[in-house]
Short mmCIF file of C-alpha atoms in Angstrom, two decimals:
data_model
loop_
_atom_site.label_atom_id
_atom_site.label_comp_id
_atom_site.label_asym_id
_atom_site.label_seq_id
_atom_site.Cartn_x
_atom_site.Cartn_y
_atom_site.Cartn_z
CA UNK A 18 0.01 -0.21 0.15
CA UNK A 19 1.41 3.54 -0.70
CA UNK A 20 2.43 5.49 2.03
CA UNK A 21 1.14 8.42 2.93
CA UNK A 22 2.64 11.67 4.14
CA UNK A 23 1.58 13.67 6.80
CA UNK A 24 2.06 17.78 6.30
CA UNK A 25 3.08 18.71 10.44
CA UNK A 26 0.53 22.10 10.64
CA UNK A 27 0.63 24.28 13.78
CA UNK A 28 -0.46 23.21 17.15
CA UNK A 29 -4.28 22.40 17.30
CA UNK A 30 -6.32 22.61 20.55
CA UNK A 31 -7.68 19.90 21.83
CA UNK A 32 -11.32 20.26 19.93
CA UNK A 33 -9.07 20.73 16.80
CA UNK A 34 -7.10 17.54 17.66
CA UNK A 35 -10.40 15.13 18.18
CA UNK A 36 -12.34 16.80 14.59
CA UNK A 37 -9.33 16.40 13.02
CA UNK A 38 -8.28 12.58 14.08
CA UNK A 39 -11.95 11.56 13.04
CA UNK A 40 -11.75 13.29 10.23
CA UNK A 41 -8.18 11.27 9.24
CA UNK A 42 -10.07 7.92 10.33
CA UNK A 43 -13.12 8.07 7.63
CA UNK A 44 -10.71 9.03 4.94
CA UNK A 45 -8.32 6.28 5.41
CA UNK A 46 -10.97 3.62 6.19
CA UNK A 47 -12.43 5.23 2.58
CA UNK A 48 -9.47 4.60 0.75
CA UNK A 49 -8.92 1.32 2.24
CA UNK A 50 -11.66 -0.09 1.06
CA UNK A 51 -11.83 1.23 -2.81
CA UNK A 52 -7.96 0.38 -2.74
CA UNK A 53 -9.28 -3.38 -2.93
CA UNK A 54 -10.69 -3.05 -6.15
CA UNK A 55 -7.82 -1.67 -7.97
CA UNK A 56 -9.28 1.92 -8.57
CA UNK A 57 -9.44 5.00 -6.77
CA UNK A 58 -11.99 7.85 -7.59
CA UNK A 59 -10.42 11.25 -8.07
CA UNK A 60 -11.77 14.39 -6.17
CA UNK A 61 -13.80 14.92 -9.27
CA UNK A 62 -15.10 11.44 -9.29
CA UNK A 63 -13.62 9.55 -12.14
CA UNK A 64 -11.16 6.91 -11.62
CA UNK A 65 -7.42 7.77 -11.33
CA UNK A 66 -6.15 4.81 -13.13
CA UNK A 67 -7.14 4.62 -16.81
CA UNK A 68 -8.88 1.27 -17.66
CA UNK A 69 -10.68 0.75 -21.28
CA UNK A 70 -14.69 0.85 -20.88
CA UNK A 71 -16.94 0.56 -23.94
CA UNK A 72 -19.04 4.02 -24.51
CA UNK A 73 -22.20 2.26 -24.33
CA UNK A 74 -24.44 5.37 -23.79
CA UNK A 75 -25.22 9.00 -24.64
CA UNK A 76 -24.34 10.43 -21.71
CA UNK A 77 -21.82 9.50 -18.55
CA UNK A 78 -21.28 10.80 -15.46
CA UNK A 79 -19.45 10.02 -12.63
CA UNK A 80 -18.90 7.35 -10.26
CA UNK A 81 -21.76 7.02 -7.74
CA UNK A 82 -21.43 8.86 -4.60
CA UNK A 83 -24.48 7.88 -3.02
CA UNK A 84 -24.09 6.02 0.29
CA UNK A 85 -25.96 2.40 -0.98
CA UNK A 86 -23.68 2.56 -3.97
CA UNK A 87 -20.55 3.04 -2.31
CA UNK A 88 -21.47 0.47 0.66
CA UNK A 89 -21.40 -1.93 -1.80
CA UNK A 90 -18.44 -1.09 -4.09
CA UNK A 91 -16.63 -1.45 -0.10
CA UNK A 92 -18.31 -4.49 0.54
CA UNK A 93 -17.40 -5.78 -3.14
CA UNK A 94 -13.54 -4.98 -2.67
CA UNK A 95 -13.91 -6.58 0.89
CA UNK A 96 -14.76 -10.18 -0.71
CA UNK A 97 -12.17 -10.19 -2.83
CA UNK A 98 -13.73 -9.69 -5.89
CA UNK A 99 -11.56 -7.83 -8.63
CA UNK A 100 -13.53 -5.29 -10.20
CA UNK A 101 -13.38 -1.59 -11.52
CA UNK A 102 -16.60 1.33 -10.68
CA UNK A 103 -18.04 2.61 -13.34
CA UNK A 104 -19.38 6.61 -14.61
CA UNK A 105 -23.42 6.10 -14.23
CA UNK A 106 -24.72 6.90 -17.57
CA UNK A 107 -27.80 7.49 -19.36
CA UNK A 108 -28.52 5.83 -22.51
CA UNK A 109 -32.46 5.54 -24.15
CA UNK A 110 -35.24 6.46 -22.26
CA UNK A 111 -35.13 3.25 -19.67
CA UNK A 112 -32.10 2.09 -20.24
CA UNK A 113 -29.40 3.38 -17.15
CA UNK A 114 -26.02 2.41 -15.89
CA UNK A 115 -26.19 3.44 -12.18
CA UNK A 116 -24.08 1.95 -9.84
CA UNK A 117 -22.66 -0.42 -12.09
CA UNK A 118 -18.89 -2.09 -12.08
CA UNK A 119 -17.25 -3.91 -14.45
CA UNK A 120 -16.36 -7.71 -13.44
CA UNK A 121 -13.26 -9.22 -14.30
CA UNK A 122 -12.65 -12.11 -11.60
CA UNK A 123 -15.15 -13.68 -8.92
CA UNK A 124 -13.85 -14.62 -5.53
CA UNK A 125 -13.90 -18.43 -4.05
CA UNK A 126 -12.59 -20.39 -1.43
CA UNK A 127 -9.04 -20.69 -2.29
CA UNK A 128 -8.56 -19.04 -5.57
CA UNK A 129 -11.32 -16.42 -8.14
CA UNK A 130 -12.90 -17.14 -11.00
CA UNK A 131 -12.65 -16.02 -14.57
CA UNK A 132 -16.03 -13.93 -15.99
CA UNK A 133 -16.55 -14.53 -19.98
CA UNK A 134 -18.87 -11.40 -22.37
CA UNK A 135 -19.46 -9.99 -18.89
CA UNK A 136 -20.34 -6.32 -19.25
CA UNK A 137 -21.43 -3.19 -16.78
CA UNK A 138 -23.79 -4.42 -13.65
CA UNK A 139 -25.23 -3.14 -11.13
CA UNK A 140 -23.30 -3.35 -7.70
CA UNK A 141 -26.31 -5.30 -5.74
CA UNK A 142 -26.68 -8.11 -8.50
CA UNK A 143 -22.71 -8.77 -9.02
CA UNK A 144 -22.45 -9.18 -5.36
CA UNK A 145 -25.29 -11.87 -5.40
CA UNK A 146 -23.62 -13.11 -8.51
CA UNK A 147 -20.22 -13.55 -6.71
CA UNK A 148 -21.74 -15.24 -3.60
CA UNK A 149 -23.24 -17.29 -5.82
CA UNK A 150 -20.75 -18.18 -7.87
CA UNK A 151 -18.24 -18.60 -4.70
CA UNK A 152 -21.26 -21.02 -2.39
CA UNK A 153 -23.18 -22.38 -4.93
CA UNK A 154 -21.52 -23.01 -8.48
CA UNK A 155 -18.06 -24.00 -7.17
CA UNK A 156 -18.97 -26.38 -4.27
CA UNK A 157 -21.82 -27.98 -6.22
CA UNK A 158 -18.80 -28.56 -8.75
CA UNK A 159 -16.66 -30.13 -6.26
CA UNK A 160 -18.90 -32.18 -4.90
CA UNK A 161 -21.13 -33.31 -8.15
CA UNK A 162 -18.59 -33.31 -10.58
CA UNK A 163 -15.38 -33.72 -8.30
CA UNK A 164 -13.32 -30.20 -9.54
CA UNK A 165 -13.87 -26.85 -9.16
CA UNK A 166 -14.97 -24.12 -11.00
CA UNK A 167 -12.44 -22.32 -13.61
CA UNK A 168 -14.97 -19.80 -15.03
CA UNK A 169 -18.49 -18.79 -15.33
CA UNK A 170 -19.53 -18.12 -19.33
CA UNK A 171 -21.90 -15.41 -19.68
CA UNK A 172 -24.00 -13.91 -22.59
CA UNK A 173 -23.84 -10.37 -21.27
CA UNK A 174 -25.19 -7.57 -18.51
CA UNK A 175 -26.33 -4.38 -19.60
CA UNK A 176 -28.36 -3.90 -23.01
CA UNK A 177 -31.03 -1.45 -23.84
CA UNK A 178 -34.22 -3.58 -24.78
CA UNK A 179 -37.48 -4.63 -23.78
CA UNK A 180 -38.42 -7.88 -22.77
CA UNK A 181 -39.47 -10.19 -25.40
CA UNK A 182 -43.04 -9.43 -27.60
CA UNK A 183 -43.15 -6.53 -24.78
CA UNK A 184 -43.14 -2.69 -24.70
CA UNK A 185 -41.63 -3.07 -21.39
CA UNK A 186 -37.76 -2.58 -20.18
CA UNK A 187 -35.86 -5.62 -19.56
CA UNK A 188 -33.84 -5.57 -16.62
CA UNK A 189 -30.63 -5.85 -18.87
CA UNK A 190 -32.19 -1.76 -19.66
CA UNK A 191 -30.62 -1.21 -16.23
CA UNK A 192 -27.90 -3.68 -15.59
CA UNK A 193 -29.97 -5.88 -13.44
CA UNK A 194 -29.45 -8.85 -15.17
CA UNK A 195 -26.88 -11.35 -16.35
CA UNK A 196 -27.52 -14.55 -18.27
CA UNK A 197 -25.37 -18.06 -17.65
CA UNK A 198 -24.44 -19.96 -20.60
CA UNK A 199 -21.77 -22.37 -19.47
CA UNK A 200 -19.84 -23.41 -16.78
CA UNK A 201 -15.24 -24.32 -17.83
CA UNK A 202 -14.32 -26.56 -14.31
CA UNK A 203 -10.85 -26.82 -13.45
CA UNK A 204 -10.08 -29.98 -14.93
CA UNK A 205 -11.16 -28.88 -18.09
CA UNK A 206 -14.47 -29.86 -18.98
CA UNK A 207 -17.32 -27.86 -19.97
CA UNK A 208 -20.67 -27.79 -18.93
CA UNK A 209 -23.15 -25.66 -20.46
CA UNK A 210 -26.82 -24.85 -20.06
CA UNK A 211 -27.94 -25.70 -23.79
CA UNK A 212 -26.17 -29.04 -24.35
CA UNK A 213 -26.11 -30.86 -21.22
CA UNK A 214 -29.50 -29.68 -19.10
CA UNK A 215 -31.50 -32.30 -20.99
CA UNK A 216 -28.97 -34.46 -22.70
CA UNK A 217 -25.94 -34.44 -20.15
CA UNK A 218 -24.80 -37.17 -17.79
CA UNK A 219 -26.96 -37.68 -14.84
CA UNK A 220 -24.06 -35.77 -13.06
CA UNK A 221 -24.32 -32.66 -15.18
CA UNK A 222 -27.57 -32.45 -15.00
CA UNK A 223 -28.23 -32.51 -11.69
CA UNK A 224 -24.96 -30.18 -11.07
CA UNK A 225 -27.46 -27.46 -13.66
CA UNK A 226 -30.35 -28.25 -11.33
CA UNK A 227 -28.35 -27.53 -8.23
CA UNK A 228 -26.90 -23.92 -9.37
CA UNK A 229 -30.14 -22.84 -10.54
CA UNK A 230 -31.78 -23.71 -7.35
CA UNK A 231 -28.75 -22.35 -5.70
CA UNK A 232 -29.45 -18.89 -7.84
CA UNK A 233 -33.01 -19.04 -6.54
CA UNK A 234 -31.79 -17.77 -3.46
CA UNK A 235 -29.21 -15.25 -3.97
CA UNK A 236 -31.31 -13.57 -7.10
CA UNK A 237 -34.91 -11.67 -7.25
CA UNK A 238 -35.96 -13.61 -10.50
CA UNK A 239 -34.25 -16.83 -11.96
CA UNK A 240 -35.00 -18.01 -15.67
CA UNK A 241 -34.34 -21.55 -17.03
CA UNK A 242 -35.03 -23.95 -19.74
CA UNK A 243 -37.82 -24.58 -17.79
CA UNK A 244 -39.42 -21.37 -18.48
CA UNK A 245 -39.49 -21.05 -21.60
CA UNK A 246 -37.93 -21.55 -25.12
CA UNK A 247 -35.78 -18.21 -25.02
CA UNK A 248 -34.20 -19.88 -22.07
CA UNK A 249 -33.35 -22.91 -23.09
CA UNK A 250 -29.41 -21.80 -24.05
CA UNK A 251 -29.31 -19.58 -20.31
CA UNK A 252 -29.49 -18.63 -17.17
CA UNK A 253 -31.49 -15.73 -16.22
CA UNK A 254 -30.15 -14.15 -13.20
CA UNK A 255 -31.97 -10.82 -11.95
CA UNK A 256 -31.35 -8.65 -9.58
CA UNK A 257 -31.74 -9.27 -5.49
CA UNK A 258 -35.69 -8.34 -5.37
CA UNK A 259 -38.44 -10.43 -5.59
CA UNK A 260 -38.44 -14.22 -5.83
CA UNK A 261 -39.41 -15.97 -9.01
CA UNK A 262 -37.59 -18.86 -9.84
CA UNK A 263 -38.74 -21.29 -12.65
#
């Protein structure tokens, strides 16, 4: 961790010293929390260390300073997840990325898991996703398939679109949902929703149903192949509010 230099100032009275110390503690705690995610906001709310991020919307803002979002960023960092906070952004009507992160690795018991093809995700959804990967997917893979998780394969997250066949915005339009297509194990095996939900080995079918059921305990909405044909090749996991599991 980078050492912080302390500038000596004129002597302070007892009351001023107490106030100064309190502010220093708060500042240090915030710095430690955000340093774990590999990026710190500068004074104008922009990242102090650049990373390439796709310009998906027409209006760019600053990284969220809302209390709930900053708390979520700190908790996500403390859990061992690698990510970058993203600036708030708005696209077409009903499409937004508020309090989102770009995930680069999820945290397991002893190692991290890769993620493919994922874009901006709201922090609360990202937190649920990490918990599911660690306590649901990885442990189920070890117990049922005899090998731990290496990577979760997705079909994306944020997308400014409607729910199919409706005029209602999808949760993807708010970066609240992730579509998961498969799982790569440490021994090189790949288990896919499309290929193995119905046609996989008995162990692969059991694994997919166990992780689907586990997702229902962490996400507000979970849709899979038994829901409709549009989800025959992926699990749709969405937000943390509600309890719809199919």
